[in-house]
Coordinates of C-alpha atoms and ligand atoms in Angstrom, one line a residue:
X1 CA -32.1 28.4 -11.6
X2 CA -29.8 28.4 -8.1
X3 CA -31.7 30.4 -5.6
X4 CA -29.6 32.2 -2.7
X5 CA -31.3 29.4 -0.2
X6 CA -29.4 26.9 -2.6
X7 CA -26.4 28.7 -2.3
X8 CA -27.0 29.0 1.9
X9 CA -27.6 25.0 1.6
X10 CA -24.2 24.9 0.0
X11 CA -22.4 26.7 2.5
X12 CA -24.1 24.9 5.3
X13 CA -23.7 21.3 3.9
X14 CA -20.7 21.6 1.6
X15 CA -22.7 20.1 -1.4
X16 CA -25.9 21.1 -3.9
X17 CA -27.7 18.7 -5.9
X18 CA -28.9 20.8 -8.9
X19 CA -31.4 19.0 -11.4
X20 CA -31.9 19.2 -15.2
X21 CA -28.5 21.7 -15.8
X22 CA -28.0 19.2 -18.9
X23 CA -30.5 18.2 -21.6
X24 CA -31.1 14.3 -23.0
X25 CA -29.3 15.9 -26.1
X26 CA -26.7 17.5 -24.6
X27 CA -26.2 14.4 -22.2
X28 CA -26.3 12.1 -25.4
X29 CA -23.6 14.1 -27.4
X30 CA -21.4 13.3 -24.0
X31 CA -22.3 9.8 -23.7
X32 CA -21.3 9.2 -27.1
X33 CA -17.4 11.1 -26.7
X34 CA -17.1 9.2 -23.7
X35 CA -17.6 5.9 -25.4
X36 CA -15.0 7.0 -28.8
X37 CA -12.6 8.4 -26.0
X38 CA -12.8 4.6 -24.1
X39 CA -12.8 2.9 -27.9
X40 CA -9.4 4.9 -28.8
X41 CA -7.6 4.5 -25.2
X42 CA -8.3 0.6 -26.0
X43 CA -6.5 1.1 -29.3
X44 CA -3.6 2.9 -28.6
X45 CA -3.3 0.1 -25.8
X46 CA -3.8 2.8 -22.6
X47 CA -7.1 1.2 -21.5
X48 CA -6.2 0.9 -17.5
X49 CA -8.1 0.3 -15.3
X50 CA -8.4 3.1 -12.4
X51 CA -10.3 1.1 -9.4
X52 CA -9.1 2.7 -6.3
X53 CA -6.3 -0.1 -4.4
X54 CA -6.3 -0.4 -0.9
X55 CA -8.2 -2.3 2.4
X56 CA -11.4 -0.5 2.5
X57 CA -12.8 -3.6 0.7
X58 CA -11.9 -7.5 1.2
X59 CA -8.9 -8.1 -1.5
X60 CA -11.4 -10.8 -3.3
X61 CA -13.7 -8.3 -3.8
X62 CA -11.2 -4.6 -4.5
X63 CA -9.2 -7.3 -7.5
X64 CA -12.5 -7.7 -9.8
X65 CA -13.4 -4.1 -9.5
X66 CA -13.5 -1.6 -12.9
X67 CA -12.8 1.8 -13.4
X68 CA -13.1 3.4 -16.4
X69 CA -11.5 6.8 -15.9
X70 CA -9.7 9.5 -18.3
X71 CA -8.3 13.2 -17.4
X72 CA -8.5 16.3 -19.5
X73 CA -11.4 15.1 -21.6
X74 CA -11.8 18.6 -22.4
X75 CA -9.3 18.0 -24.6
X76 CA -10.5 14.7 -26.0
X77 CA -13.8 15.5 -27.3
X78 CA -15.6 19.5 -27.9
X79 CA -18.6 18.0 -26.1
X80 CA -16.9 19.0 -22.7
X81 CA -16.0 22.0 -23.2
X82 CA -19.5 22.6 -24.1
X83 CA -20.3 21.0 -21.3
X84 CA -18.0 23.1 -18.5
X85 CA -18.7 26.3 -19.7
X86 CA -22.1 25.6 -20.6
X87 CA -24.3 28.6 -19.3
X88 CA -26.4 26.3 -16.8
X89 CA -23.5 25.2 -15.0
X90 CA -21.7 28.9 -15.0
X91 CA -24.9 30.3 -13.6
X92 CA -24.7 27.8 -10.4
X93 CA -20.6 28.3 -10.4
X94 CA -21.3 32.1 -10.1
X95 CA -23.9 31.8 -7.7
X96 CA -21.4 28.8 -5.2
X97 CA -17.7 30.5 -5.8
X98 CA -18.4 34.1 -7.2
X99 CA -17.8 35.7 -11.0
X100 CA -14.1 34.8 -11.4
X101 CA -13.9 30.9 -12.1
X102 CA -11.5 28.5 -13.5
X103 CA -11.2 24.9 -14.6
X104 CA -8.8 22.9 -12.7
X105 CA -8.8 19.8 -14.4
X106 CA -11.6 17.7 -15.8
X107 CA -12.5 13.6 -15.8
X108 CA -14.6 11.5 -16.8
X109 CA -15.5 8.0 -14.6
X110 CA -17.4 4.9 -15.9
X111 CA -18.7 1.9 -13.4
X112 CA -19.3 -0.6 -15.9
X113 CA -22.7 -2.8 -14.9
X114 CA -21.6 -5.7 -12.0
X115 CA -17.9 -5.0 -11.1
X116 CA -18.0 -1.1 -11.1
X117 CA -15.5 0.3 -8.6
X118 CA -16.3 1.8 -5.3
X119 CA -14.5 5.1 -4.0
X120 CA -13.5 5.3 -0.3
X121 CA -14.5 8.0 1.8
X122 CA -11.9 10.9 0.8
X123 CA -11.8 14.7 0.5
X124 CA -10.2 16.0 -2.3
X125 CA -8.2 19.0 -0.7
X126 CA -5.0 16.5 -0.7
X127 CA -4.5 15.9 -4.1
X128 CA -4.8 19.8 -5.1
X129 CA -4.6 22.2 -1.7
X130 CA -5.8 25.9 -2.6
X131 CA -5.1 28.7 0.0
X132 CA -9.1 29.4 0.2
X133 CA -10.4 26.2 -0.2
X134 CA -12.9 27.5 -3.0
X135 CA -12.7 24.4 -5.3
X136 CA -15.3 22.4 -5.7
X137 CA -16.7 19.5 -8.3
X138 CA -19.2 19.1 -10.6
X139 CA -19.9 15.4 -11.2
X140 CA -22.7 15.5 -14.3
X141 CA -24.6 12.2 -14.6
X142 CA -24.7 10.7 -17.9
X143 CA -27.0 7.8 -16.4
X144 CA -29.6 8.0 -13.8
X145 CA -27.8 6.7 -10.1
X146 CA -28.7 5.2 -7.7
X147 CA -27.6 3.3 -4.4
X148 CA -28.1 0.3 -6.8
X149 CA -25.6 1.5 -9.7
X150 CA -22.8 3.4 -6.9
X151 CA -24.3 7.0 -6.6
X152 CA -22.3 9.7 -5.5
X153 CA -22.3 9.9 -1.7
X154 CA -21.1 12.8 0.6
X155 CA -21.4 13.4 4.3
X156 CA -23.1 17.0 4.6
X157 CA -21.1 19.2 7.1
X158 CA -18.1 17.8 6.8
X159 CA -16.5 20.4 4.8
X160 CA -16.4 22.1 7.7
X161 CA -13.9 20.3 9.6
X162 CA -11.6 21.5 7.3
X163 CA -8.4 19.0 6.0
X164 CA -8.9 15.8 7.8
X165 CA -5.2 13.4 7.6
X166 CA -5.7 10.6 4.6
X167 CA -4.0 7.1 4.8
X168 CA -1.0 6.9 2.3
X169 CA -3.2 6.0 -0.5
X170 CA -5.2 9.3 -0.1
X171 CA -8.4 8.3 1.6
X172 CA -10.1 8.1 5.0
X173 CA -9.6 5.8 7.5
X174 CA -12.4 3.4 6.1
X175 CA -13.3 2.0 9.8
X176 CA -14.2 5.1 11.0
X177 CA -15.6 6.5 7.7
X178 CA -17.0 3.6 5.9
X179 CA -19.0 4.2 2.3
X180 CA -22.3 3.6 4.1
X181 CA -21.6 6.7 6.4
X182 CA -22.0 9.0 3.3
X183 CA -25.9 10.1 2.3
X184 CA -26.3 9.0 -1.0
X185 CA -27.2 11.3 -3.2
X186 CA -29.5 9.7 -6.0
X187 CA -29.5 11.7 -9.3
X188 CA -30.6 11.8 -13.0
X189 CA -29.1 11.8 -16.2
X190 CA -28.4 15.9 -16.5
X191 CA -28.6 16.5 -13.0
X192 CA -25.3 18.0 -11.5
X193 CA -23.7 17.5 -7.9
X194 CA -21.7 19.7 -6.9
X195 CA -19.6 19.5 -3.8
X196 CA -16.5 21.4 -1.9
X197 CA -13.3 20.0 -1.9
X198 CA -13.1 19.7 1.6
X199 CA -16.7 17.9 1.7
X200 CA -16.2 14.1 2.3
X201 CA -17.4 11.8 -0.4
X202 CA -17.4 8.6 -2.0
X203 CA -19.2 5.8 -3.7
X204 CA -20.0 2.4 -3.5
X205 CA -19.5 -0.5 -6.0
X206 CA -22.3 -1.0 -8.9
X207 CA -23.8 -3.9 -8.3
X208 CA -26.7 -3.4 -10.6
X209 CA -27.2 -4.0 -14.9
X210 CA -26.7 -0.9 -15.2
X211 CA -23.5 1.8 -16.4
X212 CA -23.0 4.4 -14.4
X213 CA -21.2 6.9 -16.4
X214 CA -20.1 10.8 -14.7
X215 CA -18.2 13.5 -15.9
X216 CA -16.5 15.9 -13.3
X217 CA -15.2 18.8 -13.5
X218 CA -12.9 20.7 -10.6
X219 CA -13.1 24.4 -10.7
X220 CA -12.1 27.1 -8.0
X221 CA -12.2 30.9 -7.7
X222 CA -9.4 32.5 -9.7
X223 CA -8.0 34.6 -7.3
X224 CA -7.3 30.8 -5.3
X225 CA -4.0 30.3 -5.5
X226 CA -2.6 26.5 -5.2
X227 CA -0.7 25.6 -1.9
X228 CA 1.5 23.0 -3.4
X229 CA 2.9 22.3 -6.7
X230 CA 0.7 19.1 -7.3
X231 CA -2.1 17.9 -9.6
X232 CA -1.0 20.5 -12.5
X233 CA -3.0 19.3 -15.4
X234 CA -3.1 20.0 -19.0
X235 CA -5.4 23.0 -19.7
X236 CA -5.4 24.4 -15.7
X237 CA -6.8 27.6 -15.2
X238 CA -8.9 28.1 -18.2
X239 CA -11.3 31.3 -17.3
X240 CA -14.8 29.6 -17.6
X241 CA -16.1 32.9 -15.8
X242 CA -15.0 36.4 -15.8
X243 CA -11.5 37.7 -15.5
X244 CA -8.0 36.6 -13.7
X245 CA -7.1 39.1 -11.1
X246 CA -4.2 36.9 -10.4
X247 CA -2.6 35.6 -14.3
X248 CA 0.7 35.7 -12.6
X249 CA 0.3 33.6 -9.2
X250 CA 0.0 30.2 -10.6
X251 CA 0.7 28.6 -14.2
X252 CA 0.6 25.1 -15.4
X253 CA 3.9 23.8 -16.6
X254 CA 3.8 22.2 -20.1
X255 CA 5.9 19.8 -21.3
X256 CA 6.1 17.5 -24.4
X257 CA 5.7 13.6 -23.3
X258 CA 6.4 12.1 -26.5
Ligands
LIG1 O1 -17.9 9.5 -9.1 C1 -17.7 8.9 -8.0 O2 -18.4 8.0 -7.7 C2 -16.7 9.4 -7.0 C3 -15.7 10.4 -7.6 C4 -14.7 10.9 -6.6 O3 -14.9 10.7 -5.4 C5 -13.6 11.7 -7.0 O4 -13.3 11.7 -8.3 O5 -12.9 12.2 -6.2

């Protein structure tokens, strides 16, 4: 399905839009978990909301924003672990980072219809630094999206650059990378984007009647060891490809909450 010209285009521009990797029933099964997982955050009373805070949009505007966005929903629902080791995504993971791969973490992030929340311009490399910088994401599209909804927009090259400084709250300096610098990058339900971790991306606010509903998931080469002890999530490093040359480098540290 991923060609070695879409894996050149990957190096070169530090993303690959890859079409059709999920069927409409496959899509509908994680539609569906995503709703139940939103429907039993509101009743154990952890509905938050997740809209980005900040200046990158007047404070009028940023305070009626809406994120709807859970961690590890892997472990909410089976659908997602269908989903990120399903063998249409490990075929383009194999093909991008190479035969050993691992989950880092996975998410899922809803932009409810009229007030969905905008993401500044950011790279992800500061909330999870890796020695090789082989992480990227893989944000599936539950919905079709477009400019109109708050697509996913990156600015191709700019993984290049390598680590660019973030403002305290993790993002770019918005006047110098504002969300209409990024292309946008329209998709359909199914379709996957992926994009590297040091590729700058964002997305704008959904204006439109429409959800826009993703799932990402973060995975990186398993012999990429983390740089800082940050971001360890429930479930990290679960092999989704080959083997772990490295088992002893880098382990999540569990601990009971409640
Ligand atoms: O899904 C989006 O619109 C942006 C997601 C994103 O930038 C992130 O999770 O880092």
């Amino acid at each position: 399905m991923v060609t070695e010209k879409d894996a050149d285009f990957y190096k070169e521009n530090g993303y690959l839009l890859v079409r059709g990797v999920f069927s409409q029933e496959e899509v509908e099964a994680m539609r569906e978990a995503v709703e139940k997982i939103i429907q039993r955050a509101a009743q154990a009373n952890m509905d938050r909301n997740h809209a980005w805070k900040g200046d990158y949009l007047p404070p009028e505007q940023l305070s009626r924003l809406v994120l709807k966005g859970f961690h590890d929903v892997h472990y909410h629902d089976a659908a997602f672990l269908r989903a990120l080791s399903h063998p249409g995504m490990v075929a383009v993971l194999n093909r991008l980072i190479g035969p050993n791969v691992q989950l880092h973490h996975s998410k899922m992030l809803v932009k409810p219809p009229e007030k969905g929340a905008a993401f500044p311009m950011h790279q992800d490399y500061p909330y999870f630094p890796h020695e090789k910088h082989s992480m990227l994401a893989a944000s599936v599209h539950l919905d079709d999206a477009d400019e109109e909804n708050g697509c996913l927009r990156v600015i191709p090259g700019s993984h290049k650059q390598g680590p660019l400084p973030h403002t305290g709250r993790h993002y770019l300096n918005h006047k110098e990378y504002p969300i209409s610098l990024g292309t946008p990058c329209p998709a359909r339900a199914g379709d996957v984007l992926f994009f590297n971790y040091l590729t700058i991306h964002g997305s704008d606010v959904n204006r439109s009647a429409r959800t826009r509903r993703n799932v990402l998931f973060q995975y990186r080469d398993a012999a990429d060891a983390p740089t800082s002890s940050v971001h360890f999530d429930w479930g990290m490093g679960l092999m989704v490809s080959g083997e772990n040359p490295y088992f002893d480098k880098a382990k999540p540290n569990f601990r009971i909450i409640s």
